[in-house]
XYZ file of C-alpha atoms in Angstrom:
783
model
C 46.437 37.201 -20.851
C 43.850 38.490 -18.383
C 41.442 35.757 -19.456
C 44.124 33.128 -18.850
C 44.830 34.503 -15.389
C 41.117 34.536 -14.546
C 40.714 30.965 -15.798
C 43.741 29.843 -13.795
C 42.461 31.500 -10.627
C 39.054 29.926 -11.113
C 40.648 26.515 -11.602
C 42.716 26.959 -8.451
C 39.584 27.855 -6.490
C 37.800 24.820 -7.851
C 40.776 22.484 -7.387
C 39.721 21.154 -3.934
C 36.186 20.433 -5.157
C 37.397 18.791 -8.372
C 39.890 16.663 -6.456
C 37.185 15.568 -4.032
C 34.889 14.486 -6.874
C 37.778 12.710 -8.579
C 38.591 10.800 -5.388
C 34.954 9.691 -5.094
C 34.922 8.503 -8.709
C 38.191 6.597 -8.285
C 36.974 5.002 -5.055
C 33.770 3.735 -6.689
C 35.287 2.911 -10.091
C 35.695 -0.861 -9.517
C 32.039 -1.179 -8.449
C 30.845 0.629 -11.595
C 31.957 -2.280 -13.784
C 28.688 -3.472 -15.419
C 29.700 -7.106 -14.860
C 29.532 -6.769 -11.074
C 27.041 -5.500 -8.518
C 27.067 -4.490 -4.858
C 25.573 -7.357 -2.884
C 26.667 -7.460 0.751
C 24.032 -8.123 3.422
C 20.838 -6.084 2.994
C 22.222 -4.428 -0.140
C 21.674 -7.656 -2.051
C 19.030 -9.388 0.007
C 16.653 -6.470 0.616
C 17.413 -3.272 -1.291
C 18.324 -4.772 -4.651
C 15.003 -6.682 -4.958
C 12.920 -3.834 -3.525
C 14.536 -1.162 -5.693
C 14.124 -3.441 -8.716
C 10.392 -3.703 -8.017
C 10.152 0.068 -7.489
C 11.977 0.670 -10.778
C 9.652 -1.694 -12.655
C 6.594 0.085 -11.258
C 7.997 3.530 -12.035
C 8.587 2.546 -15.633
C 4.985 1.329 -15.732
C 3.844 4.750 -14.525
C 3.053 3.791 -10.918
C 4.432 4.469 -7.454
C 5.103 1.142 -5.755
C 3.019 1.620 -2.618
C 2.201 -2.111 -2.389
C 4.592 -4.993 -3.126
C 2.663 -8.257 -3.678
C 5.847 -10.295 -4.129
C 6.932 -9.919 -0.512
C 5.330 -11.311 2.664
C 2.051 -11.965 0.781
C 1.971 -8.220 0.191
C 3.579 -5.367 2.091
C 3.381 -1.571 2.226
C 6.716 -0.228 1.003
C 5.961 3.255 2.278
C 5.057 1.837 5.677
C 8.383 0.003 5.928
C 10.375 3.301 5.778
C 13.702 1.889 4.564
C 12.753 1.436 0.866
C 12.801 5.275 0.667
C 10.111 5.260 -2.003
C 9.529 9.040 -1.969
C 13.191 10.123 -1.778
C 14.387 12.105 -4.832
C 17.039 9.428 -5.477
C 14.202 7.171 -6.660
C 14.189 9.228 -9.868
C 17.566 7.681 -10.736
C 15.692 4.504 -11.641
C 13.717 6.367 -14.290
C 16.799 7.902 -15.897
C 19.413 5.137 -15.862
C 19.459 1.375 -16.453
C 18.569 -0.314 -13.190
C 21.945 -1.797 -12.245
C 23.750 1.492 -12.879
C 21.063 3.462 -11.036
C 21.416 1.105 -8.067
C 25.143 1.842 -7.854
C 24.643 5.586 -8.279
C 22.061 5.458 -5.490
C 24.762 4.011 -3.231
C 27.311 6.631 -4.286
C 24.913 9.288 -3.045
C 25.677 8.610 0.639
C 29.421 9.396 0.526
C 28.793 12.242 -1.943
C 26.312 13.941 0.385
C 28.594 13.260 3.352
C 31.492 14.978 1.621
C 29.427 17.976 0.510
C 27.905 18.428 3.960
C 31.201 18.096 5.836
C 32.808 20.548 3.378
C 30.073 23.136 3.982
C 30.268 22.783 7.761
C 34.053 23.061 7.711
C 33.810 26.212 5.612
C 31.216 27.561 8.045
C 33.765 27.014 10.814
C 36.248 29.147 8.879
C 38.455 26.385 7.486
C 40.319 26.946 4.233
C 39.146 25.085 1.103
C 41.952 22.517 1.286
C 41.493 21.924 5.009
C 37.763 21.585 4.389
C 38.537 18.949 1.762
C 40.579 17.051 4.349
C 37.606 17.028 6.725
C 35.164 16.126 3.946
C 37.372 13.258 2.788
C 37.772 11.953 6.325
C 34.012 11.856 6.918
C 32.857 10.687 3.477
C 35.480 7.942 3.538
C 35.254 6.920 7.189
C 34.668 3.276 8.042
C 31.051 3.753 9.080
C 29.943 5.615 5.929
C 31.720 3.245 3.547
C 30.559 0.144 5.433
C 26.877 1.053 5.389
C 27.198 2.244 1.791
C 28.067 -1.323 0.913
C 25.590 -3.037 3.231
C 22.663 -0.783 4.265
C 21.700 1.899 1.768
C 19.292 4.085 3.831
C 21.777 4.408 6.680
C 24.469 5.616 4.274
C 22.228 8.284 2.747
C 20.911 9.205 6.191
C 24.368 9.679 7.701
C 25.524 11.460 4.554
C 22.598 13.884 4.719
C 23.167 14.834 8.369
C 25.878 17.494 7.819
C 23.901 19.068 4.967
C 20.864 19.351 7.242
C 22.935 20.742 10.128
C 24.458 23.337 7.803
C 20.989 24.330 6.591
C 19.672 24.755 10.146
C 22.709 26.798 11.151
C 22.046 29.045 8.181
C 18.656 29.841 9.716
C 20.212 30.438 13.138
C 22.846 32.824 11.808
C 20.647 34.743 9.337
C 16.949 33.845 9.563
C 14.826 34.077 6.433
C 11.827 32.249 5.042
C 13.877 30.813 2.200
C 16.503 29.457 4.579
C 13.835 28.102 6.901
C 12.215 26.261 3.991
C 15.558 24.777 2.932
C 16.400 23.708 6.498
C 13.030 21.994 6.904
C 13.435 20.261 3.548
C 17.012 19.154 4.281
C 15.954 17.584 7.579
C 12.863 16.019 6.013
C 14.921 14.426 3.251
C 16.693 12.329 5.879
C 13.346 10.820 6.847
C 12.485 10.310 3.173
C 15.795 8.443 2.855
C 14.471 5.924 5.375
C 16.631 6.911 8.358
C 14.571 8.826 10.971
C 17.225 8.263 13.652
C 19.700 10.283 11.572
C 17.070 13.029 11.320
C 16.927 13.138 15.121
C 20.730 13.181 15.343
C 20.870 16.091 12.880
C 18.392 18.010 15.027
C 20.368 17.354 18.204
C 23.670 18.359 16.598
C 22.041 21.528 15.276
C 20.659 22.367 18.710
C 24.001 21.794 20.423
C 25.800 23.884 17.787
C 23.234 26.682 18.132
C 23.788 26.717 21.901
C 27.538 26.867 21.357
C 27.159 29.890 19.086
C 25.159 31.719 21.754
C 27.107 30.819 24.900
C 27.174 32.533 27.402
C 24.298 34.774 26.258
C 21.255 32.801 27.434
C 18.757 35.068 25.710
C 20.491 34.452 22.431
C 20.628 30.752 23.282
C 16.852 30.652 23.770
C 16.379 32.486 20.481
C 18.695 30.022 18.675
C 16.918 26.998 20.137
C 13.597 28.476 19.062
C 14.853 28.752 15.494
C 16.164 25.172 15.575
C 12.810 23.992 16.923
C 11.045 25.846 14.103
C 13.189 23.995 11.581
C 12.340 20.724 13.313
C 8.596 21.369 13.283
C 8.735 22.292 9.608
C 10.785 19.163 8.873
C 8.179 16.965 10.559
C 5.464 18.627 8.476
C 7.427 18.217 5.240
C 8.251 14.579 6.017
C 4.692 13.670 7.051
C 3.917 11.789 3.786
C 6.731 9.362 4.629
C 6.542 9.455 8.425
C 2.802 9.022 8.987
C 2.486 5.712 7.064
C 5.587 4.445 8.858
C 4.129 5.323 12.255
C 0.939 3.416 11.402
C 2.952 0.313 10.496
C 5.320 0.563 13.457
C 2.447 0.876 15.946
C 0.986 -2.429 14.772
C 4.339 -4.200 14.415
C 6.681 -5.934 16.825
C 8.732 -2.701 16.876
C 5.990 -1.141 19.036
C 7.211 -3.207 21.993
C 9.809 -1.679 24.353
C 13.427 -2.301 23.421
C 15.066 -4.956 25.571
C 18.565 -4.715 26.996
C 19.589 -7.569 24.711
C 18.422 -5.622 21.648
C 20.285 -2.524 22.837
C 23.467 -4.514 23.221
C 23.434 -6.426 19.933
C 24.338 -3.467 17.705
C 26.509 -1.449 20.058
C 30.253 -1.019 19.875
C 32.315 -2.974 22.351
C 34.395 -0.403 24.284
C 37.591 -2.020 23.024
C 36.394 -1.628 19.454
C 36.769 2.149 19.721
C 40.468 1.528 19.140
C 39.303 0.707 15.617
C 38.834 4.436 15.003
C 42.632 4.631 14.856
C 43.747 1.094 13.979
C 42.243 -0.427 10.823
C 41.556 -4.116 10.163
C 41.854 -5.520 13.696
C 38.373 -4.474 14.839
C 36.604 -4.894 11.501
C 33.986 -7.585 10.964
C 35.966 -9.414 8.283
C 35.397 -13.169 7.760
C 38.197 -13.085 5.182
C 40.653 -12.619 8.037
C 40.540 -16.308 8.985
C 41.184 -17.455 5.423
C 38.271 -19.908 5.202
C 35.848 -19.480 2.310
C 32.967 -21.331 3.934
C 32.920 -19.509 7.277
C 31.110 -16.263 8.101
C 32.783 -16.044 11.520
C 35.394 -13.389 12.212
C 37.479 -12.194 15.158
C 34.893 -9.439 15.604
C 32.003 -11.876 16.065
C 34.157 -13.957 18.398
C 35.252 -11.205 20.782
C 33.379 -7.943 20.283
C 29.640 -8.539 19.907
C 26.747 -10.354 21.541
C 25.244 -10.993 18.104
C 26.606 -12.552 14.957
C 27.593 -9.438 12.961
C 28.516 -5.785 13.247
C 26.097 -3.093 12.169
C 28.997 -1.446 10.329
C 31.914 -3.657 9.330
C 34.410 -0.920 10.148
C 34.472 2.285 12.181
C 37.983 3.390 11.210
C 38.661 7.097 10.777
C 42.412 6.778 10.413
C 45.560 8.177 11.956
C 45.772 11.328 9.770
C 42.227 12.470 10.569
C 42.505 11.709 14.285
C 45.898 13.394 14.617
C 44.612 16.484 12.830
C 41.474 16.397 14.997
C 43.634 16.335 18.125
C 45.516 19.339 16.754
C 42.206 21.041 16.016
C 41.073 20.562 19.612
C 43.281 23.504 20.570
C 41.609 25.893 18.103
C 39.900 28.187 20.591
C 36.544 26.994 21.825
C 35.318 25.575 18.514
C 37.909 22.848 18.223
C 37.641 21.795 21.852
C 33.851 21.511 21.645
C 34.004 19.506 18.424
C 36.634 17.117 19.759
C 34.887 16.675 23.117
C 31.552 16.077 21.401
C 33.136 13.493 19.122
C 34.642 11.631 22.073
C 31.317 11.634 23.946
C 29.411 10.307 20.934
C 32.030 7.630 20.331
C 31.711 6.503 23.952
C 27.907 6.630 23.654
C 28.098 4.244 20.687
C 28.985 1.495 23.165
C 25.358 1.486 24.327
C 24.666 -0.343 27.590
C 28.343 -1.205 28.080
C 29.057 2.318 29.365
C 25.531 3.758 29.500
C 26.623 7.149 28.185
C 23.995 7.099 25.437
C 21.243 7.116 28.070
C 22.779 10.130 29.779
C 23.238 12.069 26.533
C 19.702 11.387 25.303
C 17.854 11.327 28.624
C 15.981 14.526 27.757
C 14.957 13.254 24.311
C 12.135 10.738 24.919
C 11.775 9.732 21.273
C 15.420 8.639 21.248
C 14.463 5.569 23.283
C 12.679 3.948 20.317
C 15.909 3.594 18.330
C 17.872 0.407 18.813
C 21.316 0.828 17.312
C 23.760 2.717 19.525
C 26.494 1.826 17.051
C 25.040 4.427 14.658
C 26.342 7.161 16.964
C 29.789 6.495 15.573
C 28.638 8.390 12.449
C 28.118 11.803 14.132
C 31.251 11.117 16.186
C 33.192 10.647 12.943
C 31.660 13.849 11.562
C 32.775 15.916 14.556
C 36.262 14.372 14.445
C 36.449 15.236 10.730
C 35.423 18.854 11.349
C 38.001 19.148 14.118
C 40.532 17.699 11.658
C 39.745 20.504 9.203
C 40.510 23.052 11.917
C 43.665 21.154 12.840
C 44.880 21.076 9.237
C 44.735 24.854 9.026
C 46.346 25.322 12.429
C 49.183 22.804 12.171
C 49.874 22.786 8.429
C 48.973 26.355 7.564
C 49.392 28.154 10.878
C 52.089 28.494 13.508
C 55.377 26.602 13.686
C 54.524 25.656 17.252
C 51.343 23.896 16.140
C 53.275 22.091 13.400
C 55.857 20.935 15.939
C 53.143 19.620 18.252
C 51.531 17.701 15.410
C 54.888 16.260 14.378
C 55.614 15.127 17.936
C 52.180 13.547 18.367
C 52.380 11.817 14.990
C 55.870 10.495 15.730
C 54.680 9.189 19.088
C 51.698 7.418 17.505
C 53.744 6.083 14.601
C 56.590 4.740 16.705
C 54.192 3.347 19.299
C 52.096 1.576 16.669
C 55.167 0.145 14.963
C 56.590 -1.062 18.278
C 53.271 -2.699 19.191
C 53.141 -4.402 15.788
C 56.671 -5.762 16.201
C 55.874 -7.008 19.701
C 52.740 -8.779 18.435
C 54.757 -10.426 15.678
C 57.283 -11.709 18.199
C 54.692 -12.868 20.770
C 51.860 -13.960 18.460
C 51.603 -17.648 19.515
C 51.389 -16.819 23.233
C 48.997 -13.924 22.637
C 46.717 -16.145 20.548
C 46.575 -18.798 23.268
C 45.710 -16.187 25.891
C 43.046 -14.500 23.754
C 41.356 -17.742 22.690
C 40.290 -18.364 26.288
C 38.108 -15.220 26.200
C 36.186 -15.936 22.984
C 32.759 -17.450 22.387
C 34.085 -20.616 20.768
C 37.680 -20.480 22.084
C 38.866 -21.122 18.536
C 42.616 -20.633 18.201
C 42.150 -19.859 14.505
C 40.121 -16.735 15.314
C 42.550 -15.568 17.990
C 45.465 -15.985 15.592
C 43.564 -14.067 12.914
C 42.853 -11.188 15.310
C 46.497 -10.705 16.207
C 47.552 -11.043 12.567
C 45.068 -8.337 11.549
C 46.036 -6.192 14.548
C 49.676 -6.374 13.520
C 48.888 -5.408 9.923
C 46.563 -2.612 11.070
C 49.167 -1.227 13.449
C 51.752 -1.150 10.667
C 49.233 0.722 8.479
C 48.587 3.141 11.330
C 52.303 3.619 11.911
C 52.983 4.328 8.251
C 50.191 6.890 7.959
C 51.150 8.572 11.234
C 54.794 8.843 10.187
C 53.756 10.436 6.890
C 51.803 13.039 8.874
C 54.866 13.563 11.079
C 57.094 14.158 8.047
C 54.538 16.551 6.607
C 54.360 18.507 9.871
C 58.153 18.615 10.131
C 58.369 19.918 6.561
C 55.872 22.625 7.443
C 57.843 23.460 10.596
C 61.185 23.709 8.805
C 60.155 25.309 5.505
C 57.234 27.380 6.798
C 55.341 26.667 3.596
C 51.559 25.997 3.705
C 50.884 22.265 3.502
C 47.121 22.078 3.949
C 46.556 20.503 0.485
C 48.726 17.601 1.611
C 46.473 17.111 4.637
C 43.666 16.241 2.235
C 46.006 13.867 0.402
C 46.934 12.138 3.677
C 43.279 11.710 4.629
C 42.531 10.329 1.167
C 45.442 7.898 1.424
C 44.072 6.705 4.756
C 40.615 6.162 3.228
C 41.953 4.133 0.310
C 44.278 2.108 2.548
C 41.737 1.335 5.275
C 38.332 1.373 3.540
C 39.101 0.574 -0.079
C 37.984 -3.020 0.371
C 34.694 -2.306 2.144
C 32.613 -1.873 -1.028
C 31.997 -5.526 -1.766
C 31.024 -6.411 -5.314
C 30.515 -9.761 -6.998
C 29.353 -11.087 -10.365
C 25.964 -9.644 -11.243
C 24.405 -13.114 -11.440
C 24.640 -13.495 -7.655
C 21.864 -10.958 -7.116
C 20.169 -10.905 -10.527
C 20.062 -14.606 -11.319
C 18.987 -16.743 -13.002
C 18.396 -18.866 -9.901
C 18.324 -22.622 -10.452
C 15.605 -23.290 -7.874
C 13.326 -20.617 -9.336
C 13.668 -22.124 -12.802
C 12.780 -25.577 -11.470
C 9.712 -24.315 -9.596
C 8.448 -22.426 -12.632
C 8.986 -25.487 -14.813
C 6.847 -27.450 -12.368
C 4.038 -24.950 -11.677
C 4.229 -22.187 -14.281
C 4.467 -18.440 -13.509
C 4.050 -17.495 -9.852
C 2.529 -14.016 -9.982
C -1.074 -14.021 -8.766
C -1.100 -17.843 -8.832
C 1.129 -19.410 -6.186
C 3.595 -18.546 -3.453
C 6.567 -20.122 -1.748
C 7.650 -20.281 1.868
C 11.368 -20.583 2.633
C 12.546 -21.517 6.106
C 15.031 -18.786 6.973
C 17.922 -20.904 8.191
C 21.567 -20.991 7.151
C 21.553 -22.111 3.514
C 24.057 -24.354 1.835
C 27.418 -22.608 1.390
C 28.398 -22.511 -2.281
C 32.088 -23.017 -3.025
C 34.341 -21.052 -5.331
C 33.460 -17.647 -3.861
C 34.649 -15.450 -1.002
C 33.009 -15.953 2.394
C 30.692 -12.968 1.913
C 29.817 -13.715 -1.707
C 29.230 -17.367 -0.842
C 26.631 -16.384 1.772
C 24.864 -14.044 -0.667
C 24.886 -16.597 -3.496
C 23.586 -19.299 -1.172
C 20.694 -17.094 -0.041
C 19.814 -16.034 -3.566
C 19.848 -19.585 -4.897
C 17.632 -20.660 -1.974
C 15.202 -17.811 -2.823
C 15.416 -16.497 0.712
C 13.454 -13.248 1.007
C 13.675 -10.947 -0.874
C 15.601 -12.745 -3.640
C 12.323 -14.404 -4.588
C 11.180 -10.979 -5.809
C 14.065 -10.762 -8.292
C 12.937 -14.110 -9.719
C 9.338 -12.886 -9.976
C 8.109 -15.418 -7.412
C 5.695 -14.421 -4.660
C 6.788 -15.362 -1.155
C 5.210 -15.721 2.252
C 8.387 -15.612 4.346
C 8.744 -12.432 6.482
C 11.911 -10.355 6.483
C 11.143 -6.614 6.726
C 11.923 -4.821 9.986
C 8.379 -3.737 10.876
C 6.922 -7.236 10.977
C 3.239 -7.948 11.612
C 2.968 -9.952 14.880
C -0.305 -11.660 13.944
C 1.113 -12.745 10.597
C 4.419 -14.058 11.932
C 2.963 -15.754 15.005
C 0.221 -17.352 12.938
C 2.728 -18.911 10.541
C 4.687 -20.347 13.463
C 1.614 -21.608 15.341
C -0.211 -23.227 12.416
C 1.898 -23.212 9.245
C -0.324 -25.496 7.154
C -3.372 -23.335 7.872
C -1.564 -20.238 6.643
C -0.074 -22.046 3.649
C -3.665 -22.878 2.679
C -4.914 -19.345 3.365
C -2.241 -17.597 1.289
C -1.891 -20.104 -1.540
C 1.574 -21.491 -0.776
C 2.482 -24.126 -3.392
C 6.062 -24.892 -2.372
C 7.830 -25.002 0.989
C 11.622 -24.941 0.822
C 14.011 -26.152 3.500
C 17.781 -26.071 3.536
C 19.817 -29.226 2.799
C 20.732 -29.729 6.452
C 17.242 -29.082 7.841
C 16.336 -32.755 8.168
C 17.337 -36.257 7.103
C 16.234 -38.202 4.038
C 13.977 -40.308 6.262
C 12.227 -37.230 7.659
C 11.935 -35.863 4.130
C 10.135 -39.020 3.006
C 7.768 -38.791 5.975
C 6.952 -35.162 5.114
C 6.836 -35.828 1.377
C 9.745 -33.487 0.633
C 12.042 -34.058 -2.337
C 15.638 -32.975 -2.943
C 15.986 -30.434 -5.749
C 18.884 -28.692 -7.480
C 21.730 -27.862 -5.095
C 20.172 -30.101 -2.446
C 17.242 -28.034 -1.190
C 14.288 -29.923 0.247
C 11.045 -28.934 -1.497
C 7.571 -29.887 -0.336
C 4.605 -29.365 -2.648
C 1.148 -28.462 -1.361
C -2.284 -28.387 -2.961
C -3.048 -25.029 -4.507
C -6.262 -23.335 -3.400
C -8.010 -20.234 -4.817
C -6.646 -16.879 -3.645
C -10.146 -15.710 -2.609
C -13.210 -17.500 -1.180
C -16.252 -17.025 1.063
C -16.522 -18.688 4.498
C -19.850 -19.455 6.112
C -18.975 -18.342 9.629
C -16.649 -15.724 11.122
C -16.204 -14.854 14.792
C -14.750 -11.601 16.062
C -11.817 -11.840 18.502
C -10.290 -9.159 20.676
C -6.611 -10.103 20.677
C -3.928 -11.956 18.770
C -3.712 -14.581 21.506
C -7.443 -15.311 21.299
C -7.271 -15.501 17.523
C -4.279 -17.853 17.582
C -6.069 -20.158 20.002
C -8.974 -20.498 17.558
C -6.908 -20.783 14.383
C -4.557 -23.386 15.864
C -7.373 -25.417 17.445
C -7.916 -28.971 16.099
C -10.569 -29.078 13.415
C -10.273 -25.430 12.350
C -10.891 -25.245 8.578
C -9.655 -21.981 7.100
C -11.879 -22.485 4.034
C -15.064 -22.814 6.102
C -14.605 -20.497 9.082
C -12.581 -17.471 10.130
C -11.667 -15.200 12.991
C -11.846 -11.466 12.368
C -10.509 -8.312 13.997
C -11.364 -4.686 13.393
C -13.521 -1.800 14.553
C -17.174 -1.721 13.562
C -17.374 -5.414 12.681
C -20.175 -7.729 13.849
C -19.473 -10.215 16.631
C -20.499 -13.091 14.363
C -20.927 -13.341 10.598
C -23.202 -16.137 9.391
C -23.599 -17.247 5.797
C -22.630 -19.993 3.406
C -19.224 -21.060 2.114
C -18.847 -20.287 -1.583
C -16.185 -19.792 -4.250
C -15.104 -16.362 -5.486
C -13.509 -14.980 -8.648
C -10.423 -12.918 -7.843
C -8.355 -10.692 -10.129
C -5.414 -8.354 -9.518
C -5.723 -5.283 -11.724
C -2.515 -3.645 -10.449
C -0.275 -4.304 -7.439
C -2.474 -2.063 -5.280
C -5.853 -2.890 -6.886
C -7.925 -6.092 -6.772
C -11.422 -7.062 -7.829
C -13.501 -9.998 -6.540
C -16.882 -11.340 -7.616
C -18.626 -13.392 -4.941
C -22.014 -14.323 -3.504
C -23.040 -13.657 0.090
C -24.008 -13.759 2.816
C -20.726 -14.649 4.458
C -17.210 -13.372 4.974
C -15.176 -12.820 1.827
C -11.549 -13.807 2.454
C -8.682 -12.673 0.199
C -5.292 -14.317 0.644
C -3.422 -11.018 0.696
C -1.599 -9.613 3.719
C -3.820 -7.304 5.757
C -2.861 -3.660 6.045
C -4.985 -0.756 7.353
C -4.378 1.040 4.057
C -6.717 -1.270 2.132
C -10.085 0.248 1.161
C -13.059 -1.703 -0.214
C -16.282 -0.992 -2.048
C -19.197 -3.371 -2.655
C -20.919 -2.461 -5.909
C -19.519 1.048 -5.516
C -20.484 1.536 -1.844
C -17.808 1.846 0.845
C -17.316 -1.282 2.940
C -15.168 -1.979 5.973
C -12.060 -4.151 5.514
C -11.509 -6.744 8.238
C -8.340 -8.486 9.368
C -9.117 -12.171 8.799
C -7.301 -14.971 10.622
C -4.904 -12.326 12.033
C -3.241 -11.822 8.660
C -5.483 -11.706 5.568
C -8.054 -9.328 4.080
C -11.789 -9.771 4.495
C -15.086 -8.057 3.693
C -18.536 -8.867 5.106
C -20.812 -9.694 2.154
C -24.530 -8.940 1.855
C -26.944 -11.738 0.793
C -26.482 -11.269 -2.960
C -23.979 -11.587 -5.770
C -21.667 -8.582 -5.641
C -18.516 -7.050 -7.067
C -15.942 -6.086 -4.445
C -13.150 -3.698 -5.406
C -10.129 -3.193 -3.175
C -7.606 -0.400 -3.479
C -4.512 0.236 -1.372
C -3.583 3.737 -0.238
C -1.028 3.761 2.597
C -2.712 4.678 5.869
C -1.506 8.130 6.869
C -0.346 9.128 3.378
C -3.196 11.496 2.541
C -3.136 13.320 5.913
C 0.647 13.500 5.581
C 0.431 15.016 2.113
C -2.158 17.509 3.363
C 0.107 18.613 6.225
C 3.151 18.931 3.945
C 1.186 20.988 1.426
C -0.254 23.167 4.196
C 3.251 23.843 5.545
C 4.475 24.738 2.062
C 1.454 27.004 1.552
C 2.078 28.819 4.838
C 5.705 29.421 3.855
C 4.687 30.637 0.406
C 2.075 32.986 1.883
C 4.566 34.328 4.419
C 7.149 34.897 1.693
C 4.603 36.635 -0.544
C 3.360 38.781 2.337
C 6.891 39.756 3.293
C 7.758 40.773 -0.276
C 4.524 42.779 -0.534
C 5.252 44.516 2.775
C 8.780 45.354 1.658
C 7.520 46.805 -1.651
C 4.875 48.908 0.109
C 7.351 50.053 2.708
C-alpha cells in the first residue's frame, strides 16, 4: 500500500511535466508523418539543403566547414545560422535525416517550455501555474512561427529562458559549477546561430538581477558583476562559433550601417500589437484571401513596408494575457514582469515608436541587429511568466483576485464578441474604407482582413469567456483551479497556432526536380564539373497546392538557391545573409566574366523573364515547366594567367574587370596583404582536383598567377610543394596563388578564419574554471 501511495504521489508531482510533453507531441504529431516535411520560407529553401549537406558530411566523418555546392563555395561556420557546432547537429548522426530535421525544429518549443517552466518556478509559481506559463511561451505565435520558418531563431528564442535561469542561479548562489553552466547556456544560443537572442538573454538577466537587489545598490553592483562574469565566460565559450562569424560579417555587406529602411522592414506595425490578443487578423496568411496563386495577404497590404512578416503570427492569446494582467498585481514581481513585457512589445515596433532605441541606447552592440520584431519573443516570455503568477493568484489564491479575473475576462469576451458582430454587420462599408489605405487598394484584401478579424475576435471571445467561467467557478466553489489555467493556455495555443507549422509532401523539398534531371541528362553530374546560375526572381507558380506550398515548389523546381544543393548541383547564385560584396557586385557588373571564371554551364531564367524573341537573341531555350535555360561553354576550374595587377578597392577592381577587352583567362586583378603590385608570367593550363569539400590540389607551371574558380574566403590556406604560400583574392571573388617559375603542386585547405583562436580561448576558459574548481576543493579539504 505504501508503495502505491508513493507511486501515486510521484505521478501527481510529475503530472504537469508529463502533460506538457504530451501537448508538445500532439502539437507536432501531424508534421512527424514521414510523407511530409516542414518547408515554409527558409526552412525549406535554406536550412533543409544546408542541414542535408551537414548530415552527409557528418556521416562521412567530416565537419562541414566548407560547402562547395553553394555560392561557388561558402563557409558554413562563418554564416552563423547553419549552427554547425550546436549539439543539435548530433541528431543527424543518430536519426534518418528527415526525422532528425523535424526533431531539430521541435527543439525550439521544447527548450522554450523548459526554460519558462524553470523561471516560473524560480518566481515561486506552483507546478500547474508554471505549466500554464510554459505552455503560453512555448506555444506563442512568435515561437511557433519561427519554428516553421526560421530554425535558428526558434532555438535561440527557446534557449533564452534557460540561459536567464542559469545566470540567475549564479546571482542567487554563486559557485564555479553554476558559473560554468550559465556561461555554457548563454554560449549555446550563439552556437544555435542567434547572437541577438544571446544579447537579449544577457539584458534580461541583468534587469532581473537589478530587480532582485533593489533598492540595495551595493547588492545591485554585486549582481551586475556576476551577470557580467557570466557574459564574459559565454563569449569565451562561444568563441569557436563567434570568431569565424565576425570575420565573415566584417567583410560582408552586413558590415555597413543599418539604414532606416532596413530597421523598418522587419518591425511590428503598432496596430499589429493587437495581434497579441486577437488571432488571425494580424497574421501574415496568404490563405486568407482564398487564392492559391497569390502570396499577398492583408498583413503585407496594411502592416509592413516589406513583402512578408518576420514571424507570421505574434499571438499570445486571451487566456495568457488575462492571467498576465492578473499577475501584474502580484507584489513587485508581477508588476515588473508585466511592465517589461509591455515595453518590449512596444519596442518591437522599431522606428515607428522609437522605443527600441531608448531601451538599448546604452548597449552599443545592439545597433548591429536589424529585426526589432524579434523583441516580441522576450515580451511574450515576460507575459507568460506574469501569467504563471496570475494563475496562482486568481485561480489558486483569493476570491477577490478570482472575481477580478472573471470581470476582466467577461469584459474582454463580451467586447470581442460585440466587435465581431459589428464587423459582420458593417463588413462591406468597412472593407471599402480600409481598401483606400492599402498599398494596392485591393478590395479583396480589405474584405479578407475584416473576415479574419471577425473570426479572430470570436476566437478571442470564446477563450476569454472560458477563462471567465473558470474564474467564477473558483470564486464560488473556492476550489483550486490552476491546472485548468494550463488547459486554457493549451487550448489557446492549439486554436490560434495549430496551423502555423506548415508541412507539405516531402517531394517539394527533397525532389526529384525536373529541371535538375534535364540538366544532368544534358551535361552529366555537376559536382566539381559545372555550375548553374539562377536569376532570383519570382518563379512560375505551380497549381494544385496551397499558396505557401506553391511558392516553395516553384522555387525548388527552379533550383533557386539552396534547392540546387539538394539536387547535388553546384550553384553560383548568392543567398546567404553575410554576402560577399565583391562577389555579388562582380556578378551584376560583368556576369559573363564571372560565369567564365567559376565554370557556369547553365543560366536559368524564369518563364516571365523575357519574350521568345529575346530568348532567341540570347540563345536561351524553354525547358520543362517553361524555364528559360542558356548554355555556356565550360572552361577548366583552374588555370594560370600571365598578368595580375593589385588593386586597392572593390570599385577599382570592378572598373578593371568590367572594362572592354578584359579576358579573365589571360589577366586578373588581385587583392590581399603582402602581394606584389604586378605579377608577370605566362598563361598556362592547370590540373585541379577536389580531395574533400575543404581540400583541393592543383598542378601548374609558373611563373604567373594561379586562379581557382572557388569562392575566396580568408580561411583558405595554401602550400606550394609543402611551403606556405599566401592566398590572394582574384577578380574580387576567386582564389589565387602566385606561382614560382617552375612546375609545382599547390595544396589548398580550408580552416575557418578565427576558428583556431576561438577554440584556444574556449579551452583556456574551461581550463581556468577547472583549475579554480580543483583549487577550491583542495582548499576545502585542507581547511
